[in-house]
Tab-separated table of C-alpha atoms and ligand atoms in Angstrom:
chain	number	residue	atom	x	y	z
F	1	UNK	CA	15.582	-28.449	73.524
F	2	UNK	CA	19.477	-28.727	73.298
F	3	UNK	CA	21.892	-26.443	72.831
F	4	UNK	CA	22.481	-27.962	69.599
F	5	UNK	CA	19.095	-28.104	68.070
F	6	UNK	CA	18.641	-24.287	69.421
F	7	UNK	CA	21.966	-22.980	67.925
F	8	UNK	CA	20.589	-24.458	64.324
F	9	UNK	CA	17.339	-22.545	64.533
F	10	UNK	CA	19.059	-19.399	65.166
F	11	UNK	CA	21.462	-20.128	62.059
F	12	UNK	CA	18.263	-20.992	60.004
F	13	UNK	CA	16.663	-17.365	61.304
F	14	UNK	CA	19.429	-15.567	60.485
F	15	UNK	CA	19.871	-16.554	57.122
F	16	UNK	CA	16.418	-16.161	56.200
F	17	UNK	CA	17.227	-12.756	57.190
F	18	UNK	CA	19.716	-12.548	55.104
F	19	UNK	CA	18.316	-14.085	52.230
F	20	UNK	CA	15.154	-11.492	52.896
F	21	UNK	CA	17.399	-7.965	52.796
F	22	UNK	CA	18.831	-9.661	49.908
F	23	UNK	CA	15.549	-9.498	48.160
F	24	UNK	CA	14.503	-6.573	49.167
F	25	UNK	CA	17.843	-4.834	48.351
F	26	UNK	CA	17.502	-6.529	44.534
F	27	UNK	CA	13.870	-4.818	44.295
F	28	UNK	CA	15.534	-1.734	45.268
F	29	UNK	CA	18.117	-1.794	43.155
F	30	UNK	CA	15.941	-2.905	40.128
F	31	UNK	CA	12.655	-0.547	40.546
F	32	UNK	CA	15.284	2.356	40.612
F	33	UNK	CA	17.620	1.445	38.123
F	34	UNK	CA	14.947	-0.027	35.494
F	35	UNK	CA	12.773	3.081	33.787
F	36	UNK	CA	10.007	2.737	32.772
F	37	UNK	CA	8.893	2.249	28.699
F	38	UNK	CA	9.489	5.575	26.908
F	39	UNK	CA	5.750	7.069	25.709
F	40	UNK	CA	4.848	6.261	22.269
F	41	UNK	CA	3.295	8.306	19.492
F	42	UNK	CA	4.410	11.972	20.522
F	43	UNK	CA	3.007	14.968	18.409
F	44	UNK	CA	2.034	18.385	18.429
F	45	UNK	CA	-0.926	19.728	16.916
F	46	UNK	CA	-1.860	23.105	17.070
F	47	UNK	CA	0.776	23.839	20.418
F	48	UNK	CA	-1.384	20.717	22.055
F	49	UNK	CA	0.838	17.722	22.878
F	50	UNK	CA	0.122	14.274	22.698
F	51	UNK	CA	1.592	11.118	23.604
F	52	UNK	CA	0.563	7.352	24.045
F	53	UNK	CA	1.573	6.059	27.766
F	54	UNK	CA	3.634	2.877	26.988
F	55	UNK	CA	2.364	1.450	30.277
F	56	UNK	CA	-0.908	1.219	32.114
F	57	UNK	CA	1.167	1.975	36.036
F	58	UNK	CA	0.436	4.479	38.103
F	59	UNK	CA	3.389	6.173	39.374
F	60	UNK	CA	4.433	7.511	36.152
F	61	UNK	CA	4.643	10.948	35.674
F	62	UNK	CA	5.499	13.085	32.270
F	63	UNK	CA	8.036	15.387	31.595
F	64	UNK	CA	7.863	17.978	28.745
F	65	UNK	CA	11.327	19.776	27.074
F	66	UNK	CA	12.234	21.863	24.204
F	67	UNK	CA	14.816	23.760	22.219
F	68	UNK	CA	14.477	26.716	20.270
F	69	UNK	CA	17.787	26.854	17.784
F	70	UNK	CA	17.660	27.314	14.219
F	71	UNK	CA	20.911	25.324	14.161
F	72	UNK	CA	22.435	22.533	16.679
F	73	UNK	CA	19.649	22.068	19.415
F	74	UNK	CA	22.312	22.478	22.348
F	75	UNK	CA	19.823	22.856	25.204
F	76	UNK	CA	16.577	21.512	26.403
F	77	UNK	CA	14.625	23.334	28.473
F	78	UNK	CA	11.989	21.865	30.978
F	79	UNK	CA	8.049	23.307	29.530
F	80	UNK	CA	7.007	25.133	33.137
F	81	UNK	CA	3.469	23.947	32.998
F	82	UNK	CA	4.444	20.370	31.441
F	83	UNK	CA	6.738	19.196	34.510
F	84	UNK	CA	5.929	15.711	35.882
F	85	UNK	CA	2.630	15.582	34.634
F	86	UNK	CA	0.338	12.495	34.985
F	87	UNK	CA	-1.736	13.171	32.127
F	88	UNK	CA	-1.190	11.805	28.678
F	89	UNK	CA	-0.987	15.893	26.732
F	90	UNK	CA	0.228	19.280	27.748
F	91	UNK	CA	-0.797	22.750	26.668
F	92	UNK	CA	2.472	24.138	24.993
F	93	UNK	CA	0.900	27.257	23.503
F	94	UNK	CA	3.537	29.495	25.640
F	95	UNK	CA	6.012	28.429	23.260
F	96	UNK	CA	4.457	29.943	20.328
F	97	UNK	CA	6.052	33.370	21.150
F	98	UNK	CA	9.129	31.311	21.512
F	99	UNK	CA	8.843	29.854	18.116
F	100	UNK	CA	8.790	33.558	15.874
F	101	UNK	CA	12.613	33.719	17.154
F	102	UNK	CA	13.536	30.362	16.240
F	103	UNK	CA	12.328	26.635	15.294
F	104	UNK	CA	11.751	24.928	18.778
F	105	UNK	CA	11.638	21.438	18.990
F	106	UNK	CA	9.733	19.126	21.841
F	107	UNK	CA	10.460	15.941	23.581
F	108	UNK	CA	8.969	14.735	26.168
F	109	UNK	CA	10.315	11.899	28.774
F	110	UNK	CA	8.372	9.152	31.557
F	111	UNK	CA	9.573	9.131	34.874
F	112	UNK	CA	9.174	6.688	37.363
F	113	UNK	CA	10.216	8.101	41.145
F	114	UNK	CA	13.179	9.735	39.409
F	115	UNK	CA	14.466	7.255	36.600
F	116	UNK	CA	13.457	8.611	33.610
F	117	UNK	CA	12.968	7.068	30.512
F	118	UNK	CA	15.004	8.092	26.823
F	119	UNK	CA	13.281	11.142	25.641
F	120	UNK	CA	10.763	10.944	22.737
F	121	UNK	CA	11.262	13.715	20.044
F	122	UNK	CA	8.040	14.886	18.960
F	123	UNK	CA	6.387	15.413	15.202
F	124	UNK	CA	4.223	18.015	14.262
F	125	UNK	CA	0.670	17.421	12.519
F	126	UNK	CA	1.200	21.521	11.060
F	127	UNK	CA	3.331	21.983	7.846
F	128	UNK	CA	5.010	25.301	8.901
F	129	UNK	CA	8.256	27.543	8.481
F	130	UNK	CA	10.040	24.887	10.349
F	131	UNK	CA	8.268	21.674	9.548
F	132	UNK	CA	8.275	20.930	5.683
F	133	UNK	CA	4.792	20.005	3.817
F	134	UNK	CA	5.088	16.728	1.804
F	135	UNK	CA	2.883	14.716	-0.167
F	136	UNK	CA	2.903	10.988	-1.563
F	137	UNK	CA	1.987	9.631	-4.503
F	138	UNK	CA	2.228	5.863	-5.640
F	139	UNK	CA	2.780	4.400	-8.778
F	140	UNK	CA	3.280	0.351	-9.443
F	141	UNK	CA	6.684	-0.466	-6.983
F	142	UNK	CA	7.147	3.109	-6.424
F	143	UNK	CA	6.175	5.615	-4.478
F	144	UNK	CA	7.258	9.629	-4.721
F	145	UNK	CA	7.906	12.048	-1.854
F	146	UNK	CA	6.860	15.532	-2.888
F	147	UNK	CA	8.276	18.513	-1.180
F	148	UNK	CA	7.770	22.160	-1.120
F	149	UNK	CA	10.200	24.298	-2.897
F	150	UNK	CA	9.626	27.717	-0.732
F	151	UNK	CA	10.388	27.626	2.318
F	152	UNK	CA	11.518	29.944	5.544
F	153	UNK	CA	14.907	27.607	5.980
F	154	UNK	CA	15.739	27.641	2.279
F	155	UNK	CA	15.224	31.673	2.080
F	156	UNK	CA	17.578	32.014	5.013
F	157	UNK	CA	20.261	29.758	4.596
F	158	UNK	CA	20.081	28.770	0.416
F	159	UNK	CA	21.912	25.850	-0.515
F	160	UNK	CA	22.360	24.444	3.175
F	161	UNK	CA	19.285	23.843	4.049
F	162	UNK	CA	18.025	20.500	2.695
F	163	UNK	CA	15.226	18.351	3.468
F	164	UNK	CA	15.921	14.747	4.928
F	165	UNK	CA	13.505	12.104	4.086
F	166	UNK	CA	12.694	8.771	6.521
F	167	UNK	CA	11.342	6.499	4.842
F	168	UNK	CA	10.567	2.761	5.430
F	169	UNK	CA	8.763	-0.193	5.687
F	170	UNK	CA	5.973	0.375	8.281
F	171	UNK	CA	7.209	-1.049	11.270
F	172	UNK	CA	10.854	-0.962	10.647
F	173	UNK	CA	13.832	1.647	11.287
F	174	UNK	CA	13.443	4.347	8.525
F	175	UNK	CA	16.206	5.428	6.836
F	176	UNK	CA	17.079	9.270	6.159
F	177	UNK	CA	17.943	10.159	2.828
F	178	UNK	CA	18.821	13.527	2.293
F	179	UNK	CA	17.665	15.694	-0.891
F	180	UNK	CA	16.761	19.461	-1.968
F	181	UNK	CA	13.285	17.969	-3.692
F	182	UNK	CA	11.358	15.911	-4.407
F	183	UNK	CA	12.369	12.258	-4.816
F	184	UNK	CA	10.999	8.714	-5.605
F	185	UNK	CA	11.736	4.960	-4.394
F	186	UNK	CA	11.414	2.290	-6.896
F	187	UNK	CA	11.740	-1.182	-7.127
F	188	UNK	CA	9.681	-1.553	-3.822
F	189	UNK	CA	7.203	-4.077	-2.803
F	190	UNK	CA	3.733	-4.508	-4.090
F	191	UNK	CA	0.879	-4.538	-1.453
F	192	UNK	CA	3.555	-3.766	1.289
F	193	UNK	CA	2.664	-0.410	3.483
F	194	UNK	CA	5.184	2.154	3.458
F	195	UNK	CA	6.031	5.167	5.792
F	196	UNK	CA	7.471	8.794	5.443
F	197	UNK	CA	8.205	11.641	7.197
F	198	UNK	CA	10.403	14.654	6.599
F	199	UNK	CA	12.221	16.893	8.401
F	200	UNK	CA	14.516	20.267	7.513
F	201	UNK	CA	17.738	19.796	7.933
F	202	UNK	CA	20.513	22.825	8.373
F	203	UNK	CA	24.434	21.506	7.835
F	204	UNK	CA	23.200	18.484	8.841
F	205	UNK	CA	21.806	18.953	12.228
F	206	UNK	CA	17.777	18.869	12.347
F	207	UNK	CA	15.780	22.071	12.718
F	208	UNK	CA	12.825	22.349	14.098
F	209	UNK	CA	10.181	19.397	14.569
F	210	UNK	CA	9.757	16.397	11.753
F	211	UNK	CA	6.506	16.817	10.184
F	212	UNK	CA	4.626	13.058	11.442
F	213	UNK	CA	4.620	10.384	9.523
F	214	UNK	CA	2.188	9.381	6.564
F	215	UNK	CA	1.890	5.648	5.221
F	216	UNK	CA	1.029	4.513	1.464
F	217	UNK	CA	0.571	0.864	0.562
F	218	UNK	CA	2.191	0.301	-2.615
F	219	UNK	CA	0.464	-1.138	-5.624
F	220	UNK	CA	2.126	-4.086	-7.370
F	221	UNK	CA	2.292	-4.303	-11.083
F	222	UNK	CA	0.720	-7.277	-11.347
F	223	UNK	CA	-2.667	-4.970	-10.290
F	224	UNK	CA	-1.392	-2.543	-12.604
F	225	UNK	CA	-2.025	-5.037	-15.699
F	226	UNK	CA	-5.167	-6.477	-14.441
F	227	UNK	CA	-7.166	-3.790	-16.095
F	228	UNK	CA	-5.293	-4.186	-19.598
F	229	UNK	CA	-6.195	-7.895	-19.339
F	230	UNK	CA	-9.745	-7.440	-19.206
F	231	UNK	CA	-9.484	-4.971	-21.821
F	232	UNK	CA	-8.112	-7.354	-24.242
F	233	UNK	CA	-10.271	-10.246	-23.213
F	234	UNK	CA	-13.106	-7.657	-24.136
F	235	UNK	CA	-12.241	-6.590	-26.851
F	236	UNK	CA	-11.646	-9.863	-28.135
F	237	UNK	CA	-14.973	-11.058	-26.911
F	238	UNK	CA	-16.729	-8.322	-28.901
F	239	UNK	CA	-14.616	-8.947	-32.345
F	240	UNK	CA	-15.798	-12.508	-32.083
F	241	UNK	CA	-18.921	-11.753	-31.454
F	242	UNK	CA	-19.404	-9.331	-34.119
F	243	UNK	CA	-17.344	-11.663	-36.615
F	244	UNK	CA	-20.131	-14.630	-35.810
F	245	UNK	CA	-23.397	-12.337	-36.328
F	246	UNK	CA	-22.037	-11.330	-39.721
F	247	UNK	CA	-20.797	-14.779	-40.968
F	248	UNK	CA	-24.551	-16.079	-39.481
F	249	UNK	CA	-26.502	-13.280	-41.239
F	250	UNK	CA	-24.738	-12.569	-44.403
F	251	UNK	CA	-22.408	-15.750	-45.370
F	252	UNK	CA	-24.502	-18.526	-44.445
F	253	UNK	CA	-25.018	-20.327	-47.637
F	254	UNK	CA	-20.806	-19.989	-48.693
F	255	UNK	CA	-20.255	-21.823	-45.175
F	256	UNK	CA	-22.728	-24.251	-46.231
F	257	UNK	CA	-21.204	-24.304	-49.607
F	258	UNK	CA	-17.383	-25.112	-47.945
F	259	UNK	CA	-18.885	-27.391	-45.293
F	260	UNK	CA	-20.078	-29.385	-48.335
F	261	UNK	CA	-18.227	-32.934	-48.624
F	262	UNK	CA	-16.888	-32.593	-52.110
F	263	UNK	CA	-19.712	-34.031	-54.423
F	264	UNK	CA	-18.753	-36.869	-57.001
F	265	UNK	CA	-21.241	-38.674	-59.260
F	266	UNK	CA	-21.460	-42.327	-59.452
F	267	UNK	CA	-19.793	-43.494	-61.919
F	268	UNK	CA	-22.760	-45.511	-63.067
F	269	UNK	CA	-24.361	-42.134	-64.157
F	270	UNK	CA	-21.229	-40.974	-65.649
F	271	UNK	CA	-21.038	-44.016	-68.103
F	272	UNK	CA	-23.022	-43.463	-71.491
F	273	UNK	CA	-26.550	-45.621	-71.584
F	274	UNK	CA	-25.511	-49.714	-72.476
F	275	UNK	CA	-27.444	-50.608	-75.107
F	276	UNK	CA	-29.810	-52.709	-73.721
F	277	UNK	CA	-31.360	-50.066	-72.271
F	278	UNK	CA	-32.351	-48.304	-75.960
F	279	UNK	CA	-35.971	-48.871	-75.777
F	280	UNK	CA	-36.901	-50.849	-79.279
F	281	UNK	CA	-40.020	-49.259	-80.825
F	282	UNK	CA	-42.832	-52.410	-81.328
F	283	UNK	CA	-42.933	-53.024	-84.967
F	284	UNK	CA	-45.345	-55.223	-87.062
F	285	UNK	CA	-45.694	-58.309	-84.862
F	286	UNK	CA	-47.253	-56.265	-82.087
F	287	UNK	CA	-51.276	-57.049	-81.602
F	288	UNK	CA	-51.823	-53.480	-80.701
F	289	UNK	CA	-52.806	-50.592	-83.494
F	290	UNK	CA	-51.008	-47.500	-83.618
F	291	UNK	CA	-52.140	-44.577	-85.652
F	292	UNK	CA	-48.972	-42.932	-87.159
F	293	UNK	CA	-49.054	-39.208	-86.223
F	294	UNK	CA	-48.289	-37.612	-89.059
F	295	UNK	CA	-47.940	-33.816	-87.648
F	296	UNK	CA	-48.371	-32.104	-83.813
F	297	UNK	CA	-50.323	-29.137	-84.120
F	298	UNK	CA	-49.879	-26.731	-80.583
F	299	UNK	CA	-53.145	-25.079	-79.972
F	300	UNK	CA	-52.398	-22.237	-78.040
F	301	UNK	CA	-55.034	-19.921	-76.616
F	302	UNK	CA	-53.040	-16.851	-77.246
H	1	NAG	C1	-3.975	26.253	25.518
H	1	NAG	O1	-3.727	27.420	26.253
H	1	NAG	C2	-4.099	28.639	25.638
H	1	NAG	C3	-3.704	29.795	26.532
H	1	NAG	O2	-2.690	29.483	27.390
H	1	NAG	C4	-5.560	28.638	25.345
H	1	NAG	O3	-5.917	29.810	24.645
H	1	NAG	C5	-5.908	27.432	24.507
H	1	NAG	O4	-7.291	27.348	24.288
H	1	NAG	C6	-5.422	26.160	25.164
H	1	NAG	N1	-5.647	25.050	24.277
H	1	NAG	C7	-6.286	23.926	24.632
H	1	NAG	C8	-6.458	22.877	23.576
H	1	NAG	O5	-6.696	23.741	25.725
């Protein structure tokens, strides 16, 4: 082997080297620096947490927070027994004492060797002092949010305290609209699926947890009208119907009467008799013998 040829193969080991710590560094750098998929579908239902894992890996653990304010949420708090949990819910009953001071709120956050994901804000399945109660109802293109009038926030803080509305397509961003009832949407697409949820608000600032969301497809008008259509056709059917038993039963002969083709005589019937056709009684030159009746008696039994 030559100097040469052995110099070379110790350039070509050293930059694989490189290129290796390279590689390795980039993993490094991108398994720290990427989190992982925030969880999906967060709610609380009767102080039981719930969330959807966004991914199926291993390593990722759970992280539970909330904040108890009945105006801006300035502080979240780890939940002690809901720290870097594996498991998909947490118990958060020990915040119920918690929540007779003051709405609390819950997030909760992935965490993948220490990069944590953006926190989820959680709903709550339980209409309560600090979640509102709605209710939808559809009409054709429309649909109509209603809200509870008496409520904890309202008593406390009158005229301030409003509700704010999301509302959306399902599937898309929701927009918040905020109002101090109930309220409708018009002028919105037939057959198309539609989501709400509502949460108070206090100067702006959310209190307390959104109540989760409910979803109403929307009926079009043109299934509104359907039913008047087959109204009409009945009704039409029947008044033909009816019209065709009466005019069969009671007015045959005057439809047989119109249907006539108008009737005209020959004229040969019209004309008097020619007289040709005068019959000529036989007189004297006839061989025959007629007795001359000279009266006609009628004989009649009674
Ligand atoms: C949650 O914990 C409380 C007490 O800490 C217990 O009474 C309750 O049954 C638990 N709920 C569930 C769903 O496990």
């Amino acid at each position: 082997m030559s100097p040469g040829t052995r110099r070379s193969s110790r350039n070509d080991a050293v930059a694989m080297l490189f290129v290796l710590l390279c590689y390795q560094a980039v993993v490094q750098v991108l398994s720290k620096e990427r989190p992982p998929p925030p969880p999906q579908n967060v709610y609380v239902d009767q102080w039981e947490m719930k969330w959807t894992p966004a991914t199926e890996e291993r390593n990722i653990t759970y992280t539970v927070q909330y904040c108890s304010s009945d105006t801006i949420c300035t502080e979240w708090k780890d939940v002690p027994a809901c720290t870097q949990i594996s498991s998909s819910f947490c118990n958060v009953t020990l915040l119920k004492a918690e929540a007779e001071r003051a709405c609390v709120r819950l997030r909760v956050q992935a965490d993948r060797r220490g990069s944590f994901s953006k926190p989820v804000n959680a709903c709550s399945m339980n209409s309560d002092s600090c979640t509102p109660w709605f209710n939808l109802t559809t009409r054709p293109n429309s649909l109509t949010v209603h809200l509870s009038k008496d409520h904890r926030l309202a008593e406390k803080h009158a005229a301030r305290a409003k509700h704010r509305v999301y509302f959306g397509k399902e599937g898309d961003t929701p927009e918040g609209h905020m109002t101090t009832s109930s309220c409708s949407f018009d002028n919105l697409k037939g057959g198309q699926r539609y989501c709400v949820s509502v949460e108070y608000v206090y100067d702006d600032n959310p209190v307390g947890m959104p109540s989760c969301i409910q979803c109403e497809v929307i009926p079009s008008s043109r299934d509104a009208k359907t039913p008047v259509i087959i109204v009409v056709v009945m009704v039409f059917s029947v008044i033909v119907i009816v019209a065709s038993a009466y005019i069969y039963l009671f007015k045959r002969k005057k439809i047989k009467e119109w249907l006539q083709p108008p009737y005209e005589m020959p004229d040969m019937l019209l004309d008097p008799l020619p007289e040709r056709h005068i019959f000529v009684l036989p007189t004297g030159n006839n061989e025959e013998n007629y007795d001359v009746l000279s009266s006609i008696t009628l004989n009649r039994s009674n």
